[in-house]
mmCIF file of C-alpha atoms in Angstrom:
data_model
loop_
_atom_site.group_PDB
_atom_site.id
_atom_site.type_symbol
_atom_site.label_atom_id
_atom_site.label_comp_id
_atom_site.label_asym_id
_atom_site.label_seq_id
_atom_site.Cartn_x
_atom_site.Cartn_y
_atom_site.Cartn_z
ATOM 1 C CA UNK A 1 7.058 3.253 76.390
ATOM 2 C CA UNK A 2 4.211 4.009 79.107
ATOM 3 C CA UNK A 3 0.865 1.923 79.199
ATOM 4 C CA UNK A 4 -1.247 4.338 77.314
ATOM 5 C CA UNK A 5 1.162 4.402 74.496
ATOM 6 C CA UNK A 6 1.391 0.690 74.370
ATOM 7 C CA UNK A 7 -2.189 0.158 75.028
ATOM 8 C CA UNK A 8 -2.613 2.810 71.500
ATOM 9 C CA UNK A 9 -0.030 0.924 69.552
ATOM 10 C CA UNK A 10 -1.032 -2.464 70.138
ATOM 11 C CA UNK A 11 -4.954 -1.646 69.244
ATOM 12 C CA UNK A 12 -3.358 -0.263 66.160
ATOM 13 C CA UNK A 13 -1.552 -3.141 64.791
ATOM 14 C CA UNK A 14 -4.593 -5.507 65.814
ATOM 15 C CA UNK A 15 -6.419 -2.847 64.119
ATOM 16 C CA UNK A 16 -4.104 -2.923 60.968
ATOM 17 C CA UNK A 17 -3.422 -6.566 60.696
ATOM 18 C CA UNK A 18 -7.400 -7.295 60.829
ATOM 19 C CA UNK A 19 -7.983 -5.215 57.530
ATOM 20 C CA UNK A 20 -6.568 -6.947 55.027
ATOM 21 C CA UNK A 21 -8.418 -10.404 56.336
ATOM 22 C CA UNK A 22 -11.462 -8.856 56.103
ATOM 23 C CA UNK A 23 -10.907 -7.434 52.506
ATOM 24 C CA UNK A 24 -9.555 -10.583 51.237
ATOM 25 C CA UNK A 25 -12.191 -12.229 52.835
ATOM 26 C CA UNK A 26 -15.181 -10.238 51.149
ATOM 27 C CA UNK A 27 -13.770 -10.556 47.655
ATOM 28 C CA UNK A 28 -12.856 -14.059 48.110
ATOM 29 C CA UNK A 29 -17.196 -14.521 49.016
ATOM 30 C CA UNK A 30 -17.667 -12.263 46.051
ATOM 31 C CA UNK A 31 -20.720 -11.822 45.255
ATOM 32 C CA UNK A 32 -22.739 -12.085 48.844
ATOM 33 C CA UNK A 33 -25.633 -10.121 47.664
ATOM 34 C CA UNK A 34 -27.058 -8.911 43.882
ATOM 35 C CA UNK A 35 -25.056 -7.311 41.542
ATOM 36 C CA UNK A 36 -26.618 -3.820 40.208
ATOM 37 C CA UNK A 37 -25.594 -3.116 36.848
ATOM 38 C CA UNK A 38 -26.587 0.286 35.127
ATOM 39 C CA UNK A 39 -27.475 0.344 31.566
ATOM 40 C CA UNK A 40 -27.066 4.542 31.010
ATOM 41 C CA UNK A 41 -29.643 4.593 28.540
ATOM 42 C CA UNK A 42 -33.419 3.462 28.295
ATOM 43 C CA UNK A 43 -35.068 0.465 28.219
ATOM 44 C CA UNK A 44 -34.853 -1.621 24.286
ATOM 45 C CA UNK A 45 -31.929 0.108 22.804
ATOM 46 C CA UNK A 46 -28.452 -1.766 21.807
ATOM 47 C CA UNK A 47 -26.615 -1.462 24.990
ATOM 48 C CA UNK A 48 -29.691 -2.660 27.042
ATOM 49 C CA UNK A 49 -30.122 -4.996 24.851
ATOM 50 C CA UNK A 50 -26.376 -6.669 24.974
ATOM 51 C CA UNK A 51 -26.745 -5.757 28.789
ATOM 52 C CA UNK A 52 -29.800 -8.286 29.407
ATOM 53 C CA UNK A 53 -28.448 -10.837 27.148
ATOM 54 C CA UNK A 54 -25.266 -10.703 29.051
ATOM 55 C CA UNK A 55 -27.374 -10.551 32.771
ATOM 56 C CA UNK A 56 -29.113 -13.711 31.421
ATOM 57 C CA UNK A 57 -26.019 -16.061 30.403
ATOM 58 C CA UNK A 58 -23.618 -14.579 33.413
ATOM 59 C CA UNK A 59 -26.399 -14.834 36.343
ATOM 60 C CA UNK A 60 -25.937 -18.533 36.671
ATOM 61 C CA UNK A 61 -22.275 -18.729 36.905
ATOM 62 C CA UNK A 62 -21.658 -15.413 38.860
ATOM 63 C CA UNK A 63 -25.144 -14.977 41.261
ATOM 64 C CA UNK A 64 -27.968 -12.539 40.956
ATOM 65 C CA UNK A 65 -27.613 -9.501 38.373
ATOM 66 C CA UNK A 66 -30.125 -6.520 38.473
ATOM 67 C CA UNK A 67 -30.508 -4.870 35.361
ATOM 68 C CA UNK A 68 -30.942 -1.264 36.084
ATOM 69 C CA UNK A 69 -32.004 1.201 33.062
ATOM 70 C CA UNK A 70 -30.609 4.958 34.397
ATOM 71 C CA UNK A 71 -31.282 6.693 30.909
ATOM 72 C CA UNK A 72 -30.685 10.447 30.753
ATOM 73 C CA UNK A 73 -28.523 13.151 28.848
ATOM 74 C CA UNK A 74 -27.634 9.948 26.267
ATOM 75 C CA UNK A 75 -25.894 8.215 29.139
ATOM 76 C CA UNK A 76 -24.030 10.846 31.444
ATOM 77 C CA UNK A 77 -26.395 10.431 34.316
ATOM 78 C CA UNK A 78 -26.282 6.785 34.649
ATOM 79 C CA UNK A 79 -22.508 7.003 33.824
ATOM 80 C CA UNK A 80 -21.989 9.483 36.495
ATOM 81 C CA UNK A 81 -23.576 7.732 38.881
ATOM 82 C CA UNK A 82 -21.767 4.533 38.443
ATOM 83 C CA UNK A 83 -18.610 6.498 38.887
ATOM 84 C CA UNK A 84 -18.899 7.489 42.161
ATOM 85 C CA UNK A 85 -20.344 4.444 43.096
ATOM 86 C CA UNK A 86 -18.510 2.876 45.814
ATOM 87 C CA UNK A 87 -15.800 0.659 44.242
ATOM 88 C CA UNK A 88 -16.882 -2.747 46.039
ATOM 89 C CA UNK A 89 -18.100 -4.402 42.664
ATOM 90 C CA UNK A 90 -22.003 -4.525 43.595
ATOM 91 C CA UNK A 91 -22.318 -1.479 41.086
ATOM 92 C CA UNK A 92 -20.525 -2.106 37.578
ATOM 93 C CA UNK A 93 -21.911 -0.014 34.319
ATOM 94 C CA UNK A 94 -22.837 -1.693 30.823
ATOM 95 C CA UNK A 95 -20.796 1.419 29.057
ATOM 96 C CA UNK A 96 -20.304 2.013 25.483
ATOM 97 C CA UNK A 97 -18.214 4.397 22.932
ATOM 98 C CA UNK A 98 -20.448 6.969 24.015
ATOM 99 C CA UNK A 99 -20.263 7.090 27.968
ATOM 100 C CA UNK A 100 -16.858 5.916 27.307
ATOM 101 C CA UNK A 101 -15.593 8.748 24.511
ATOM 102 C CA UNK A 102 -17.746 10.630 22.630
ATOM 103 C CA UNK A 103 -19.637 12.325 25.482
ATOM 104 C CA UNK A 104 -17.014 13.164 28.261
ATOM 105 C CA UNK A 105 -15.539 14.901 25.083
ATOM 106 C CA UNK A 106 -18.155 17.190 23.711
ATOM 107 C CA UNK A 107 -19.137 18.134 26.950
ATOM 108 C CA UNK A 108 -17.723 21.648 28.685
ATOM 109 C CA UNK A 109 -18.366 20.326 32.237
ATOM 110 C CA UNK A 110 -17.680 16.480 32.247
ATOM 111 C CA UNK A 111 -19.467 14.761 35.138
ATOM 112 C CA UNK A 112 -16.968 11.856 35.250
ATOM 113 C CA UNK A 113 -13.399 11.010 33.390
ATOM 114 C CA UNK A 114 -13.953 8.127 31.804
ATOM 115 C CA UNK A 115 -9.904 7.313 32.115
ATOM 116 C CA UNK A 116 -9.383 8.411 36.197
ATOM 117 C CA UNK A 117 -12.920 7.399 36.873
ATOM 118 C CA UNK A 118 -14.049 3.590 36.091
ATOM 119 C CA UNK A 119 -11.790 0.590 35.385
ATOM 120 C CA UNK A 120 -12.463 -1.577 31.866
ATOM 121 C CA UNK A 121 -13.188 -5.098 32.797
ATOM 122 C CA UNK A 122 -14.046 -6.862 29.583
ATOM 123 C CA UNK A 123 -15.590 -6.142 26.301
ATOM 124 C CA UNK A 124 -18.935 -7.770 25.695
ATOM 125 C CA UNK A 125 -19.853 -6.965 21.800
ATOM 126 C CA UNK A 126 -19.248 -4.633 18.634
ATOM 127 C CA UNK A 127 -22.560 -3.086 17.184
ATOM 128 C CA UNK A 128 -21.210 -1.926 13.829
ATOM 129 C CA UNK A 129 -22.968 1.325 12.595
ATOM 130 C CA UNK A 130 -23.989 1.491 8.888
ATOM 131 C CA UNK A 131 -25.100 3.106 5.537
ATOM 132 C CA UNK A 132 -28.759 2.598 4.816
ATOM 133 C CA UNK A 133 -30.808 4.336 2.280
ATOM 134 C CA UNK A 134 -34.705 4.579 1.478
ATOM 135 C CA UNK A 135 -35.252 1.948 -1.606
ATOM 136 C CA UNK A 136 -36.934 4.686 -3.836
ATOM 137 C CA UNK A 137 -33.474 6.251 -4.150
ATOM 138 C CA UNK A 138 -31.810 5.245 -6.969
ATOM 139 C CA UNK A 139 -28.545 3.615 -5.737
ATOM 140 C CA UNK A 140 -27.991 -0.237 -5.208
ATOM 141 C CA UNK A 141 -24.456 0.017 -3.563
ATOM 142 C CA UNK A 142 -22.189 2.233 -1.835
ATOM 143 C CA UNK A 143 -20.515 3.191 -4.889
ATOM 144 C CA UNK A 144 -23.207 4.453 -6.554
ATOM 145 C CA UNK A 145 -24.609 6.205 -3.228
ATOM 146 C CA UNK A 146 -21.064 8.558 -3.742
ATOM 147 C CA UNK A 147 -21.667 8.904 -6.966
ATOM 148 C CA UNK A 148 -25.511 10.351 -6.362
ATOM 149 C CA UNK A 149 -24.290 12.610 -3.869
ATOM 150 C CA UNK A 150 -21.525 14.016 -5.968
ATOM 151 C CA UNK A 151 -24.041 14.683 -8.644
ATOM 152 C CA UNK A 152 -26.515 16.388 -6.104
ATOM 153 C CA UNK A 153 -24.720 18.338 -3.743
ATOM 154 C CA UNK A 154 -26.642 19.188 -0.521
ATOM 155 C CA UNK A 155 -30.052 17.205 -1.856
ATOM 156 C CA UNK A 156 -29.420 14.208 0.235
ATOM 157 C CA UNK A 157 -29.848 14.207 3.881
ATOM 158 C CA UNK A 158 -28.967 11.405 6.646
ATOM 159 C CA UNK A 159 -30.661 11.147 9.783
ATOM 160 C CA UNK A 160 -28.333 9.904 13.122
ATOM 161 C CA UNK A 161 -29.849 9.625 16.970
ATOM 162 C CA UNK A 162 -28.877 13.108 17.803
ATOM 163 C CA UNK A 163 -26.044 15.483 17.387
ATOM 164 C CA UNK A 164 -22.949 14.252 18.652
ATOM 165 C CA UNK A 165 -23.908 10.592 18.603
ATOM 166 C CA UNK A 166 -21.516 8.132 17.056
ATOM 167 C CA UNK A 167 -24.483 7.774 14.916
ATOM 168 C CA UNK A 168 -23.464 11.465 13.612
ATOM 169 C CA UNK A 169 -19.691 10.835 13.974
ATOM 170 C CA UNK A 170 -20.630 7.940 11.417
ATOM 171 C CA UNK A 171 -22.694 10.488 8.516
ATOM 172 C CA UNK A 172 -19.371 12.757 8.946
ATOM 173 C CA UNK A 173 -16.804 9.808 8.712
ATOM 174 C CA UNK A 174 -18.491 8.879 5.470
ATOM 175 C CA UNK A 175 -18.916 12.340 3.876
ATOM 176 C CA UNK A 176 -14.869 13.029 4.778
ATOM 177 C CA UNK A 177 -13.730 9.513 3.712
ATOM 178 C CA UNK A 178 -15.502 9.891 0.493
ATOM 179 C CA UNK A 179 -14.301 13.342 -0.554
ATOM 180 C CA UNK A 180 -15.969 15.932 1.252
ATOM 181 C CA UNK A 181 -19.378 15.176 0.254
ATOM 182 C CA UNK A 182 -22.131 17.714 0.802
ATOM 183 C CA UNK A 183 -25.032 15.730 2.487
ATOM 184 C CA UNK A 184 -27.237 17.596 5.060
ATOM 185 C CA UNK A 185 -27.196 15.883 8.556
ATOM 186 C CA UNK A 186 -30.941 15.251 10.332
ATOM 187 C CA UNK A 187 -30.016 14.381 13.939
ATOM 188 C CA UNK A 188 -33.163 13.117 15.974
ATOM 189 C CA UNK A 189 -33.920 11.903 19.227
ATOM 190 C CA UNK A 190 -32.951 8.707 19.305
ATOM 191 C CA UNK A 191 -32.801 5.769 16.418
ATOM 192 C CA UNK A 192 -36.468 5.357 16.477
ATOM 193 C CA UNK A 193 -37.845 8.407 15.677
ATOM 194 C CA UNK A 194 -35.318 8.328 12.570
ATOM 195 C CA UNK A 195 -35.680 4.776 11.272
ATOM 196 C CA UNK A 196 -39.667 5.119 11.426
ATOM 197 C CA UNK A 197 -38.608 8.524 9.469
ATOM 198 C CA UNK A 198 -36.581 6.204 7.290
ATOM 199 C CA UNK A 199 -39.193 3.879 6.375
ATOM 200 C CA UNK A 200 -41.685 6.046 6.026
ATOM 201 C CA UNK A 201 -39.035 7.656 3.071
ATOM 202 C CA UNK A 202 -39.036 11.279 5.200
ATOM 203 C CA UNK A 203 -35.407 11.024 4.781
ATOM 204 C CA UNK A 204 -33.223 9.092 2.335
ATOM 205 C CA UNK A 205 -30.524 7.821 4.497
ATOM 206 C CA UNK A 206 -29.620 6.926 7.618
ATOM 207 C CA UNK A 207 -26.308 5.841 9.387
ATOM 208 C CA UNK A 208 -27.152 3.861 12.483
ATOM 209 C CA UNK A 209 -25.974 1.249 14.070
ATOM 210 C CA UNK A 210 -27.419 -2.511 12.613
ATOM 211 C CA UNK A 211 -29.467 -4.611 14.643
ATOM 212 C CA UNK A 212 -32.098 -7.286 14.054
ATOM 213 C CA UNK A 213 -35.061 -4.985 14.011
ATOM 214 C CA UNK A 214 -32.807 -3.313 10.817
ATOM 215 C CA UNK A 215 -31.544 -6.516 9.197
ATOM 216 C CA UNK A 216 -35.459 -7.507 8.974
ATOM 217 C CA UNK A 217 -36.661 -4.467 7.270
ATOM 218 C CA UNK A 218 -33.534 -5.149 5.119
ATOM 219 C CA UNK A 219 -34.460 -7.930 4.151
ATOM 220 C CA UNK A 220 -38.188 -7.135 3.252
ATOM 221 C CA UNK A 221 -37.312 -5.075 0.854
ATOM 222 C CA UNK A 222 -38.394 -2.285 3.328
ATOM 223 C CA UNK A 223 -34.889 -0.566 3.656
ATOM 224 C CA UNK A 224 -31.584 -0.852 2.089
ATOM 225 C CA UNK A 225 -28.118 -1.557 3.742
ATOM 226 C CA UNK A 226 -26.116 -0.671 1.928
ATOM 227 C CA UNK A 227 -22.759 -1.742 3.405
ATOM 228 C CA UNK A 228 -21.686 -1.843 7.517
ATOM 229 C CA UNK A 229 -18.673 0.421 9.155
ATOM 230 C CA UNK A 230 -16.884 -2.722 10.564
ATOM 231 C CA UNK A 231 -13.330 -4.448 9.430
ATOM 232 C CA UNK A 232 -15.835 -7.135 7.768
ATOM 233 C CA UNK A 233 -19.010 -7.957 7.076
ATOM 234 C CA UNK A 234 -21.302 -9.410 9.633
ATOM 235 C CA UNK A 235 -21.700 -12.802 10.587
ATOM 236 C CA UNK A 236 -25.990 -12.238 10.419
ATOM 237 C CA UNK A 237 -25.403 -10.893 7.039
ATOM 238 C CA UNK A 238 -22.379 -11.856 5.323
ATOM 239 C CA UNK A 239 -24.118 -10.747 2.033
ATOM 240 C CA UNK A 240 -23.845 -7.044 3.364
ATOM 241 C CA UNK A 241 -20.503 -5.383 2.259
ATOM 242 C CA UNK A 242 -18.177 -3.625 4.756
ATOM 243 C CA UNK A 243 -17.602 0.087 3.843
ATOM 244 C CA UNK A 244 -13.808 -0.641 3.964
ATOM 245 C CA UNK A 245 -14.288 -2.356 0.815
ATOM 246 C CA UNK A 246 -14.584 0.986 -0.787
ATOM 247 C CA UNK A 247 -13.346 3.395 1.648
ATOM 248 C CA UNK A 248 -10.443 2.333 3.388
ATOM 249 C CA UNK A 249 -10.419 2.906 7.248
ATOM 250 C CA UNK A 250 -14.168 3.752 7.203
ATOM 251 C CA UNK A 251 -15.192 1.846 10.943
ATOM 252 C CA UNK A 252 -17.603 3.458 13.348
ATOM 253 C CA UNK A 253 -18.381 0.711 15.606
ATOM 254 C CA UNK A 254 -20.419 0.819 19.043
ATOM 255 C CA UNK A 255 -18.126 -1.138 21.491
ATOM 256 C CA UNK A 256 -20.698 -2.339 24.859
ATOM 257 C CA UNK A 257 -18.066 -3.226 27.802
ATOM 258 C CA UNK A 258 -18.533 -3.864 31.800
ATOM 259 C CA UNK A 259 -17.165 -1.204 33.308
ATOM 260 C CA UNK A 260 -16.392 -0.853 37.257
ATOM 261 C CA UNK A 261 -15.362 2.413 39.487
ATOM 262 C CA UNK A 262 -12.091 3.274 39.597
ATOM 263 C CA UNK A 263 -10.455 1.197 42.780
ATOM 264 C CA UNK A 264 -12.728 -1.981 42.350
ATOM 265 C CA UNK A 265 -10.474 -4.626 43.432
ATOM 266 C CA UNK A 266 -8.683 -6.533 41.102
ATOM 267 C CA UNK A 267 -9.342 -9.858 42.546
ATOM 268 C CA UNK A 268 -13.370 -8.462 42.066
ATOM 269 C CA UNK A 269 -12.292 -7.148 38.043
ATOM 270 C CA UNK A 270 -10.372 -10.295 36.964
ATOM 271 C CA UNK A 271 -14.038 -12.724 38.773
ATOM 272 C CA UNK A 272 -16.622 -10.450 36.699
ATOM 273 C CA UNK A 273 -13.938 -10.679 33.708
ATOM 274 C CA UNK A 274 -13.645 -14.531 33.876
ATOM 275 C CA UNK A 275 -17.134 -14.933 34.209
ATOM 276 C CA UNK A 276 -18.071 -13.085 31.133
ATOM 277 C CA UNK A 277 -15.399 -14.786 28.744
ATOM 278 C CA UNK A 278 -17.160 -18.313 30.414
ATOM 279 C CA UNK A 279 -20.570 -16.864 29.037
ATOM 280 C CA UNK A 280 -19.306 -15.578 25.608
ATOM 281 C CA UNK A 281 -17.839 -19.047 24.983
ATOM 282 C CA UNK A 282 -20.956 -20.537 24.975
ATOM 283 C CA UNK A 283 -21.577 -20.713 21.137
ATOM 284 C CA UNK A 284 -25.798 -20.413 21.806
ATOM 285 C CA UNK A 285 -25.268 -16.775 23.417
ATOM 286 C CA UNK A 286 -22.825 -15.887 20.618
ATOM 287 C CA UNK A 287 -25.739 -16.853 18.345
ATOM 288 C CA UNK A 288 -27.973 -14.957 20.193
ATOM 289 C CA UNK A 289 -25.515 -11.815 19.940
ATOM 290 C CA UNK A 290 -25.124 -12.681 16.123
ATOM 291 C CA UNK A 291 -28.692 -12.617 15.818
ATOM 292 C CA UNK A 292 -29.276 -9.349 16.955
ATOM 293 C CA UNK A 293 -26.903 -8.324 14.801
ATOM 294 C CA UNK A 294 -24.047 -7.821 17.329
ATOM 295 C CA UNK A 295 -20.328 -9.296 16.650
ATOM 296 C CA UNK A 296 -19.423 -10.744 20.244
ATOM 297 C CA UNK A 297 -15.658 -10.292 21.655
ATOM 298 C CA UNK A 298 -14.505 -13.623 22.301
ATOM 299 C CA UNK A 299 -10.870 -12.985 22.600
ATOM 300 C CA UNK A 300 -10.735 -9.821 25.830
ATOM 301 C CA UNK A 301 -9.845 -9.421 28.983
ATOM 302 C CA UNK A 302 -8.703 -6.248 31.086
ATOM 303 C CA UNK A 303 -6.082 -5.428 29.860
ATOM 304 C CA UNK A 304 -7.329 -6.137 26.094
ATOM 305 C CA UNK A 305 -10.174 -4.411 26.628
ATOM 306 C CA UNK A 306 -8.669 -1.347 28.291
ATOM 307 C CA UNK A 307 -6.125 -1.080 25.275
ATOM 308 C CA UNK A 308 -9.472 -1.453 22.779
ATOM 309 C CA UNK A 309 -10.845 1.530 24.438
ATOM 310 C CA UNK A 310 -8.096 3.309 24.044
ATOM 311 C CA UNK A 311 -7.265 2.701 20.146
ATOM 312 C CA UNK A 312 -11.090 3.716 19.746
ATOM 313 C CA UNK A 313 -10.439 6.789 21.171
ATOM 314 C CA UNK A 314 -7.133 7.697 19.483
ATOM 315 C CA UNK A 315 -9.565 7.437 16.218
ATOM 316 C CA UNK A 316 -12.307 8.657 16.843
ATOM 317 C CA UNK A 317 -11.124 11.966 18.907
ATOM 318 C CA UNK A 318 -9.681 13.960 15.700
ATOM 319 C CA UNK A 319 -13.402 13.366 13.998
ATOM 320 C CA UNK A 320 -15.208 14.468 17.184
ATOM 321 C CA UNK A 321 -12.778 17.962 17.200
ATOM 322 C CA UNK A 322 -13.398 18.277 13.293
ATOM 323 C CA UNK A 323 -16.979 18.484 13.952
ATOM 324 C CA UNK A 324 -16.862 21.244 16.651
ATOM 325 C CA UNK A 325 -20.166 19.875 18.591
ATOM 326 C CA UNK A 326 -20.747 20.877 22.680
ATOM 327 C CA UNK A 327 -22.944 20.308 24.565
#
């Protein structure tokens, strides 16, 4: 072996043995610097919502989190740009059933692959859609809400936060679970628009998902819940009846998750991970959660929450193909 080829090989191996130091190093100061993390949608809606809560209760014990609201194309842009973030852990994504399902499969060109493209790192909270109807209609439970609708085909309407929202997949759940019911669907442009629609009695019935804005006008006397798409009722409002109670298997819940790019360090995954099952063991947060009508995941982790995803896609992907929507 001459001196040139010695020289190379040597510089190589000092090269090579130096790397993994320095890696280990870096995640082992993890974080050095603020953490951005993207909600995909804008600013006051569930996931941003769950996303500051979360910010608030995990800044102490894991260092400075940026919120960052990248709303567009009902999450893909702030999605997308997450995943090709570089995977160092300084960019993670507060993703939901949307980002996460529903749109990379309604879409012809998908930006991202939510399976190849991001890693799960923990589940944060479930945001349960539901059945709510205007109070001048004449049904006081979910029962007679079938009933109505039977008796009046295409006369009822529901209004969702656009076509293709889980907010739709719920209206379409319901109308298949209960027998093929003929109820016209109203999607809008986000929750807002239909609620105030809702209130207003524009429409008779909604499916969103519940929050504390929701459970208020509930309980004015202002709206009607009629019963929540979740395997039980609600902490907030245990006097609300889950829609499995009549219709077996009827759950259309909102999962909100930290996600990371695809090739974050594990070391980096299982920190952010531990950090957010410290936070959701704090029983004020979870009260916090409860109260904004969110059920909080206390019992996740990776792996959990990567098989979670998973199950909620092996449901919901036969109801997304049944109702033929693209975009």
């Amino acid at each position: 072996m001459n001196r040139r080829t010695l020289l190379a090989f040597t510089l190589a191996w000092v090269a090579a043995s130096a790397l993994v130091p320095i890696e280990a190093y870096a995640q082992s100061q993890y974080p050095s610097r603020p953490i951005r993390v993207v909600v995909p949608f804008p600013p006051g809606g569930v996931v941003g919502t769950i996303a500051r809560l979360w910010a608030q209760q995990a800044g102490p014990l894991l260092g400075a989190i940026v919120v960052d609201n990248r709303g567009g194309a009902g999450g893909v842009i702030g999605a997308g740009e997450v995943a090709r973030a570089q995977p160092d852990g300084y960019t993670l994504l507060i993703g939901n059933t949307s980002t996460q399902i529903i749109n990379p499969a309604v879409m012809r060109r998908r930006p991202y692959d939510p399976e190849k493209d991001f890693v799960t790192v923990d589940m944060l909270a479930i945001s349960a859609t539901s059945i709510i109807v205007h109070p001048s209609l004449p049904v006081r439970n979910l029962q007679q809400l079938i009933a109505y609708a039977k008796a009046n085909p295409g006369k009822l309407s529901y209004g969702s936060a656009g076509a293709g929202t889980l907010t739709h997949l719920a209206g379409e759940m319901f109308k298949q679970r209960a027998g093929g019911l003929n109820i016209v669907h109203v999607p809008y442009r986000g929750v807002g628009l239909a609620v105030t629609d809702l209130v207003s009695g524009y429409i008779p019935m909604m499916t969103p998902n519940v929050t504390g804005q929701l459970l208020a006008l509930h309980k004015a006397g202002k709206i009607r819940i009629l019963s929540v798409n979740a395997p039980t009722r609600l902490k907030a409002a245990p006097e609300i009846p889950a829609t499995v109670e009549t219709l077996p298997n009827m759950v259309a819940r909102l999962f909100s998750g930290v996600f990371a790019p695809a090739g974050t360090p594990k070391p980096i995954v299982d920190r952010v991970s531990q950090v957010t099952r410290k936070a959701l063991a704090d029983e004020a947060f979870q009260e916090k959660l409860i109260q904004s009508g969110f059920e909080p995941v206390l019992d996740s982790s990776p792996e959990k929450a990567h098989r979670f995803v998973d199950q909620e896609r092996e449901q919901l992907m036969p109801l997304i193909k049944a109702t033929g929507f693209k975009k």
